[in-house]
PDB file of N, CA and C in Angstrom:
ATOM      1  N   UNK A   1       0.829  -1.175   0.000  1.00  0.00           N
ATOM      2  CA  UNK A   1       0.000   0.000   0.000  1.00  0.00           C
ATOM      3  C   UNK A   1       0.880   1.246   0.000  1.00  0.00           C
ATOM      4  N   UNK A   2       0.601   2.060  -0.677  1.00  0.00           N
ATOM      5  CA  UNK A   2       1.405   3.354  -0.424  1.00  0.00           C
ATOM      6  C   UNK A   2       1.014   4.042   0.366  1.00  0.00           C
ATOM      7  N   UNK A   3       0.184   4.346   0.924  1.00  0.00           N
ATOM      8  CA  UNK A   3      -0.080   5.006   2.292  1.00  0.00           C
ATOM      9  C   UNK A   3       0.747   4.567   3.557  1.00  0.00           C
ATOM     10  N   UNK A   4       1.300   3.189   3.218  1.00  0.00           N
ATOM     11  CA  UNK A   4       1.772   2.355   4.600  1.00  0.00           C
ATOM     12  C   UNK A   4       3.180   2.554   4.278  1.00  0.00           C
ATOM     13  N   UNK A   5       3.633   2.907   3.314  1.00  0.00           N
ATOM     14  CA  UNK A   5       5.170   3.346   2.205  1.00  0.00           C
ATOM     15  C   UNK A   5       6.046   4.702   3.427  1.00  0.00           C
ATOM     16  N   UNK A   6       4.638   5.668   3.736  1.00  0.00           N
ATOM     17  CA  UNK A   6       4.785   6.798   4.128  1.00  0.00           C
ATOM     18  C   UNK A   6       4.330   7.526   5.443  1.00  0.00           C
ATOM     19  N   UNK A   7       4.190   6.041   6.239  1.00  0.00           N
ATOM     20  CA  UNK A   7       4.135   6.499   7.797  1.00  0.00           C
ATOM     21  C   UNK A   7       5.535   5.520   8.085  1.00  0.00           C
ATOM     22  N   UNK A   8       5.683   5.919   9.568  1.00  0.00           N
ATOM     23  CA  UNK A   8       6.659   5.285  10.127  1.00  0.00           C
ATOM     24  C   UNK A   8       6.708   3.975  10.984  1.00  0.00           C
ATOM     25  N   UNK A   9       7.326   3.552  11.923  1.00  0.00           N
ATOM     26  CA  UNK A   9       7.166   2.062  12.899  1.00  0.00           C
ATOM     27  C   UNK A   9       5.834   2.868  13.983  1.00  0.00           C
ATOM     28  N   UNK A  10       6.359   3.999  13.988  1.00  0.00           N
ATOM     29  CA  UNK A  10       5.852   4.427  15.942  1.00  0.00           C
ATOM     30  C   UNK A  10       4.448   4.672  15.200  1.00  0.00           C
ATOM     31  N   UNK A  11       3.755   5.701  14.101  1.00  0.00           N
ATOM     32  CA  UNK A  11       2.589   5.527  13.756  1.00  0.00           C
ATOM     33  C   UNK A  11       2.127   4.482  13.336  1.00  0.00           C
ATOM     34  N   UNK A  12       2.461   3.438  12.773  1.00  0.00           N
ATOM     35  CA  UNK A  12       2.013   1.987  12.111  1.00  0.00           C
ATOM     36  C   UNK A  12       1.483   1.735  13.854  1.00  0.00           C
ATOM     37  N   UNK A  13       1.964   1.406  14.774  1.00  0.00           N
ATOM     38  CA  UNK A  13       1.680   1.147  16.131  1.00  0.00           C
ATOM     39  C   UNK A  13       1.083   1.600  16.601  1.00  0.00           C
ATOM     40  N   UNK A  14       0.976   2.937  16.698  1.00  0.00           N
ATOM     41  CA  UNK A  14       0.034   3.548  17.142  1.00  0.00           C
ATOM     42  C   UNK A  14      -1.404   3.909  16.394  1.00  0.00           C
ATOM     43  N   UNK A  15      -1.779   3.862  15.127  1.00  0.00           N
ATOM     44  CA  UNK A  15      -2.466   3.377  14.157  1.00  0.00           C
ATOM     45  C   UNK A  15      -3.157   1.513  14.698  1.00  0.00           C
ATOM     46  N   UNK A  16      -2.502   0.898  14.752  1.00  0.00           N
ATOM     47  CA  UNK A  16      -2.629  -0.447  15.180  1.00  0.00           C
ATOM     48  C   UNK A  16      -3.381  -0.854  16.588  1.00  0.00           C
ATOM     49  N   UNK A  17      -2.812   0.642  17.385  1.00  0.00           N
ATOM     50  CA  UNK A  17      -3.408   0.438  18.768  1.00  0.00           C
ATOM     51  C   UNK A  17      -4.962   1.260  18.508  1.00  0.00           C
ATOM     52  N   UNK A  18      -4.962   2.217  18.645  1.00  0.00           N
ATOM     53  CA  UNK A  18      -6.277   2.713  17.909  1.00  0.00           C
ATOM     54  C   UNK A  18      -7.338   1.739  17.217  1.00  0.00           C
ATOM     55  N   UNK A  19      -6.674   1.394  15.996  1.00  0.00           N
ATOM     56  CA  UNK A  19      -7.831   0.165  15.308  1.00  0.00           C
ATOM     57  C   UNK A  19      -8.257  -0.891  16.834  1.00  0.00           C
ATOM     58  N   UNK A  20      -7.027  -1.716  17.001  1.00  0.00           N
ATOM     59  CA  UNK A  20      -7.886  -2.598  18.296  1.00  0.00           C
ATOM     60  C   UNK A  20      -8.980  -2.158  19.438  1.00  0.00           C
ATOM     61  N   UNK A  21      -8.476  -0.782  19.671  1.00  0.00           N
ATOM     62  CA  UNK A  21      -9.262  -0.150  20.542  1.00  0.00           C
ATOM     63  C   UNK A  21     -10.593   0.146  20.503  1.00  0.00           C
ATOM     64  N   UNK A  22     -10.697   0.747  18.774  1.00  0.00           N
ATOM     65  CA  UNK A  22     -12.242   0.720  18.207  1.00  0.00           C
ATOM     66  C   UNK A  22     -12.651  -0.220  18.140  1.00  0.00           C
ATOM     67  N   UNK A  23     -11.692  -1.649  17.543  1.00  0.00           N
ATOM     68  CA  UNK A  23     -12.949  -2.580  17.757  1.00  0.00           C
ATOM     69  C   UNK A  23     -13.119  -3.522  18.884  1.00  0.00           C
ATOM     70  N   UNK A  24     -12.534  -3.003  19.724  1.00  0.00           N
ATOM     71  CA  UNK A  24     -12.891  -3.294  20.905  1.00  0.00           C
ATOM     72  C   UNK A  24     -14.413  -2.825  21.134  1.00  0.00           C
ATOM     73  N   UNK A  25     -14.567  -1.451  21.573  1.00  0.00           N
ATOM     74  CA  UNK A  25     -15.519  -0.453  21.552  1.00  0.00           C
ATOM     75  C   UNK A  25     -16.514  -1.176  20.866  1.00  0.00           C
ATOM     76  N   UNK A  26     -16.564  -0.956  19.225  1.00  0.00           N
ATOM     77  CA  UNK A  26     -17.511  -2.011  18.657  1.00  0.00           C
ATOM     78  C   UNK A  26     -18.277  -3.471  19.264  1.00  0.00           C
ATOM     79  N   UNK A  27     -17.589  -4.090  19.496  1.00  0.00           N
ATOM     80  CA  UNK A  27     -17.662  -5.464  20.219  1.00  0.00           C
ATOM     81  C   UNK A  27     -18.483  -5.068  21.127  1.00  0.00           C
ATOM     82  N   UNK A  28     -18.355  -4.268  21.916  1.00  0.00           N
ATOM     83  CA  UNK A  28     -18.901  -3.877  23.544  1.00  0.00           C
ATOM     84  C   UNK A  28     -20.906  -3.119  23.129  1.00  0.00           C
ATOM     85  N   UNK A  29     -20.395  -2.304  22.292  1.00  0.00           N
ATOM     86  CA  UNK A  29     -21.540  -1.564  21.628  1.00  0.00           C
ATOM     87  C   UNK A  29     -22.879  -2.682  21.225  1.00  0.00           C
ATOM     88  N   UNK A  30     -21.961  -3.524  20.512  1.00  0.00           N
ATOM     89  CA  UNK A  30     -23.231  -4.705  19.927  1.00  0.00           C
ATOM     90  C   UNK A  30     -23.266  -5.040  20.859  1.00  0.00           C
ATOM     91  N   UNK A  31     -22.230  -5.659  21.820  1.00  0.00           N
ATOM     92  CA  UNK A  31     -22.821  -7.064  23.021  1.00  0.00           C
ATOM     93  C   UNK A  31     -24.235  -6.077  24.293  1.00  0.00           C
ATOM     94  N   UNK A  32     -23.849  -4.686  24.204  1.00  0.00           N
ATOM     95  CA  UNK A  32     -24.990  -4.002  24.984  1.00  0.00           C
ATOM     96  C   UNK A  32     -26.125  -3.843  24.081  1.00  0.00           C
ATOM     97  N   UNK A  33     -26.323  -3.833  23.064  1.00  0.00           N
ATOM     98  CA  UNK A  33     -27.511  -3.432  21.617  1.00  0.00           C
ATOM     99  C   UNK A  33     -28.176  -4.715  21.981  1.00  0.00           C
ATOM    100  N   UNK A  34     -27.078  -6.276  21.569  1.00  0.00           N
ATOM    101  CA  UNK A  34     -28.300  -7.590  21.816  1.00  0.00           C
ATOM    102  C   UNK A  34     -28.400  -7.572  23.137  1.00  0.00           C
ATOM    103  N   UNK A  35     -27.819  -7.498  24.317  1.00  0.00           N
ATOM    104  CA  UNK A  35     -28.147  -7.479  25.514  1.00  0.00           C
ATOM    105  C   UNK A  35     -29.674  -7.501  25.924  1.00  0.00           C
ATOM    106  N   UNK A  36     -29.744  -6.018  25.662  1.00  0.00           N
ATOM    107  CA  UNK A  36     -31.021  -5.241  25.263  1.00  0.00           C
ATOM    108  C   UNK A  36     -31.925  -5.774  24.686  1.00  0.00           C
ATOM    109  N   UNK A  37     -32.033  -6.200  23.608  1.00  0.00           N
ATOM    110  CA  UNK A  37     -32.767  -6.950  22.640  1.00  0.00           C
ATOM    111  C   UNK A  37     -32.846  -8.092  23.389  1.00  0.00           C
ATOM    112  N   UNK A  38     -32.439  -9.095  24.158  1.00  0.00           N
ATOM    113  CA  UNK A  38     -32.907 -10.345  24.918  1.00  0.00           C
ATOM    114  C   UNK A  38     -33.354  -9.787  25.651  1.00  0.00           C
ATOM    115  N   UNK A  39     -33.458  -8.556  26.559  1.00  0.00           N
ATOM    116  CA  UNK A  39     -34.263  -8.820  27.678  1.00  0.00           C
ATOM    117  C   UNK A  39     -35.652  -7.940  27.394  1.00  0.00           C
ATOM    118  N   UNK A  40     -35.174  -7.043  26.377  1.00  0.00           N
ATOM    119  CA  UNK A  40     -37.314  -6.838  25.763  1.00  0.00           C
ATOM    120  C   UNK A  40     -37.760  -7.772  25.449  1.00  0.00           C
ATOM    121  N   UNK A  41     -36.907  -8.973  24.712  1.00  0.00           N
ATOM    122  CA  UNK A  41     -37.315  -9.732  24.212  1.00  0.00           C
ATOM    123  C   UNK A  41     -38.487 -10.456  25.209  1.00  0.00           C
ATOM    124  N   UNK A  42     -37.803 -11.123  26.169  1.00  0.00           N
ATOM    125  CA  UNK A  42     -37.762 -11.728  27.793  1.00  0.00           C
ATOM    126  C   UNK A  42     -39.356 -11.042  28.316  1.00  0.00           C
ATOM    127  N   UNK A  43     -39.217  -9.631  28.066  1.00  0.00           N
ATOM    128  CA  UNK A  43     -39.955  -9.127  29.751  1.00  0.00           C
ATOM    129  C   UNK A  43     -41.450  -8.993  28.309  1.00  0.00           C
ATOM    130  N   UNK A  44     -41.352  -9.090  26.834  1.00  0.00           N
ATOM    131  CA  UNK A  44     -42.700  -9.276  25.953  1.00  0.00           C
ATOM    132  C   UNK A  44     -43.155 -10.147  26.478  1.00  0.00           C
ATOM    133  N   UNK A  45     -42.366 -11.422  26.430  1.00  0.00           N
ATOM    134  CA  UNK A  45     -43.014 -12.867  26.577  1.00  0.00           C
ATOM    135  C   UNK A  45     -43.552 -12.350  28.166  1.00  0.00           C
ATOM    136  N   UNK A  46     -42.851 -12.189  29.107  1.00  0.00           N
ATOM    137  CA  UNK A  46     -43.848 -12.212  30.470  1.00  0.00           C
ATOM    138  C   UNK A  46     -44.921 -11.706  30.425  1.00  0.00           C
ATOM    139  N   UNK A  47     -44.689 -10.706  29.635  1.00  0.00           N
ATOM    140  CA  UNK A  47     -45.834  -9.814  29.197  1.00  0.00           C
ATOM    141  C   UNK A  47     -47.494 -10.517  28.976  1.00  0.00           C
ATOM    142  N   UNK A  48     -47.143 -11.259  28.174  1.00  0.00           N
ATOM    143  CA  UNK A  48     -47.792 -11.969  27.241  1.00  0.00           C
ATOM    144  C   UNK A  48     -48.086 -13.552  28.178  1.00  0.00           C
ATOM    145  N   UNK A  49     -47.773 -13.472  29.453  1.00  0.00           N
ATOM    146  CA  UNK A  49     -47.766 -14.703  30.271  1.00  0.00           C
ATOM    147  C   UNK A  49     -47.227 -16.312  29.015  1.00  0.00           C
ATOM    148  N   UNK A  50     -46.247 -16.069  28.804  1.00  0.00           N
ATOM    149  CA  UNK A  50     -45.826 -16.912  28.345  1.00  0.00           C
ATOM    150  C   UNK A  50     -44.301 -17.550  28.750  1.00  0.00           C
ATOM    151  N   UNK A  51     -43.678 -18.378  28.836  1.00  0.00           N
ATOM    152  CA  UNK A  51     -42.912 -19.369  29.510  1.00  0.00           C
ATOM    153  C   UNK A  51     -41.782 -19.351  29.249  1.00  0.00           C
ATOM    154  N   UNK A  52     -40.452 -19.349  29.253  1.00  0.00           N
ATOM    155  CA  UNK A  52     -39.687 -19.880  28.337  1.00  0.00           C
ATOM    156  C   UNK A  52     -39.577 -21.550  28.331  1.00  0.00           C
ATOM    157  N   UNK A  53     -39.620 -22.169  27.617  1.00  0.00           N
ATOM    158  CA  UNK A  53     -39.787 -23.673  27.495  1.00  0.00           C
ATOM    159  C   UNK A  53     -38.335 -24.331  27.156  1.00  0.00           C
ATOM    160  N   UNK A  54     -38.387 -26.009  27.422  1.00  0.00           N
ATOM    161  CA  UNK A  54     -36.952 -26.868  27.247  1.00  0.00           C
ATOM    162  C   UNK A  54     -36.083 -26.612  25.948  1.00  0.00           C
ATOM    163  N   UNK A  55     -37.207 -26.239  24.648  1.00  0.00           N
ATOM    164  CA  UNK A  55     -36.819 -26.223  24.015  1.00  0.00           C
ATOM    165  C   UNK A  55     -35.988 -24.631  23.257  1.00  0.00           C
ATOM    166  N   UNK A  56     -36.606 -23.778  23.856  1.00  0.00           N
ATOM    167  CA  UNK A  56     -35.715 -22.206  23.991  1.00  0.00           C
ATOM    168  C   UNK A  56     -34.826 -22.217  24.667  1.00  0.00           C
ATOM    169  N   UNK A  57     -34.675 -23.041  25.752  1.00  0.00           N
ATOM    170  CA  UNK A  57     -33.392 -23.112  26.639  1.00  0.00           C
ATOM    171  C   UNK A  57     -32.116 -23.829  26.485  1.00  0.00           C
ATOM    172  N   UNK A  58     -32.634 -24.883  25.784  1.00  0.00           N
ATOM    173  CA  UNK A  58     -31.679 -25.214  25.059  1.00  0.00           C
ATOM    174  C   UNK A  58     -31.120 -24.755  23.441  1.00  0.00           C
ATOM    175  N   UNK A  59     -31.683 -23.712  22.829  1.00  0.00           N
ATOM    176  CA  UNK A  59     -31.791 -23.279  22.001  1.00  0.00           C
ATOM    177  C   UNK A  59     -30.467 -22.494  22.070  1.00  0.00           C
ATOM    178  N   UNK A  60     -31.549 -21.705  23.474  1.00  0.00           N
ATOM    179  CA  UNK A  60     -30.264 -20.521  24.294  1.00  0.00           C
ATOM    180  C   UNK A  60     -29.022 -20.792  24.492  1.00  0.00           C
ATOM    181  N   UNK A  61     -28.890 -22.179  24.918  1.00  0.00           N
ATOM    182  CA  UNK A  61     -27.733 -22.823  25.547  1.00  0.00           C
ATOM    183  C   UNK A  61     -26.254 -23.003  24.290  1.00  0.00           C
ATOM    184  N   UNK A  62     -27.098 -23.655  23.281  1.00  0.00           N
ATOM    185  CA  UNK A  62     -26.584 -23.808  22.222  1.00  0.00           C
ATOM    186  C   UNK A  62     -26.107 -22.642  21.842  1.00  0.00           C
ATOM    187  N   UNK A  63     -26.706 -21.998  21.367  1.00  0.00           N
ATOM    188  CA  UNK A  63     -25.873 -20.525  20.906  1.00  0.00           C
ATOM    189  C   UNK A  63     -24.776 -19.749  21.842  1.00  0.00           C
ATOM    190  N   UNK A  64     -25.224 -19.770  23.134  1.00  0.00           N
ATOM    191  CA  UNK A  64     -24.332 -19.483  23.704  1.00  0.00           C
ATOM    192  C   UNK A  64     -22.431 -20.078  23.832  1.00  0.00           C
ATOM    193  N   UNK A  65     -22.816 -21.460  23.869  1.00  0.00           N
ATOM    194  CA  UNK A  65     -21.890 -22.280  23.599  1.00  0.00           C
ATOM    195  C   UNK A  65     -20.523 -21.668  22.405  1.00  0.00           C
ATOM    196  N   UNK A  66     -21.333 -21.242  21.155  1.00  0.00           N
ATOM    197  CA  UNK A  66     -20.314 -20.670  20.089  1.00  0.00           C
ATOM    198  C   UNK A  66     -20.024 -19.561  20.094  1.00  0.00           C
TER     199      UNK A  66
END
């Protein structure tokens, strides 16, 4: 890349630390967005007097797993 031709070691690094940092940030942003989204999800169904059942829980379980 020529852009990468014309920075140095200490900006390439510091460039490098930055990127991880955002997507750090990112990561955190979504994991609070679905957070959120399971537990409206959650407090509809109570809403709605409905259960979570064997088969959502293990559903849950599963996904969680990966």
């Amino acid at each position: 890349m020529i852009f990468c031709e014309h920075i140095n070691n200490t900006q390439k690094e510091n460039l490098l630390t930055e990127l991880k940092a955002n997507e750090k940030e990112i990561v955190n942003k979504k994991k609070e967005i679905l957070d959120g989204i399971i537990i409206k999800s959650r407090s509809i169904g109570y809403e709605k007097n409905e259960r979570s059942n064997k088969f959502f829980f293990g559903l849950f379980k599963s996904r969680e797993k990966k």
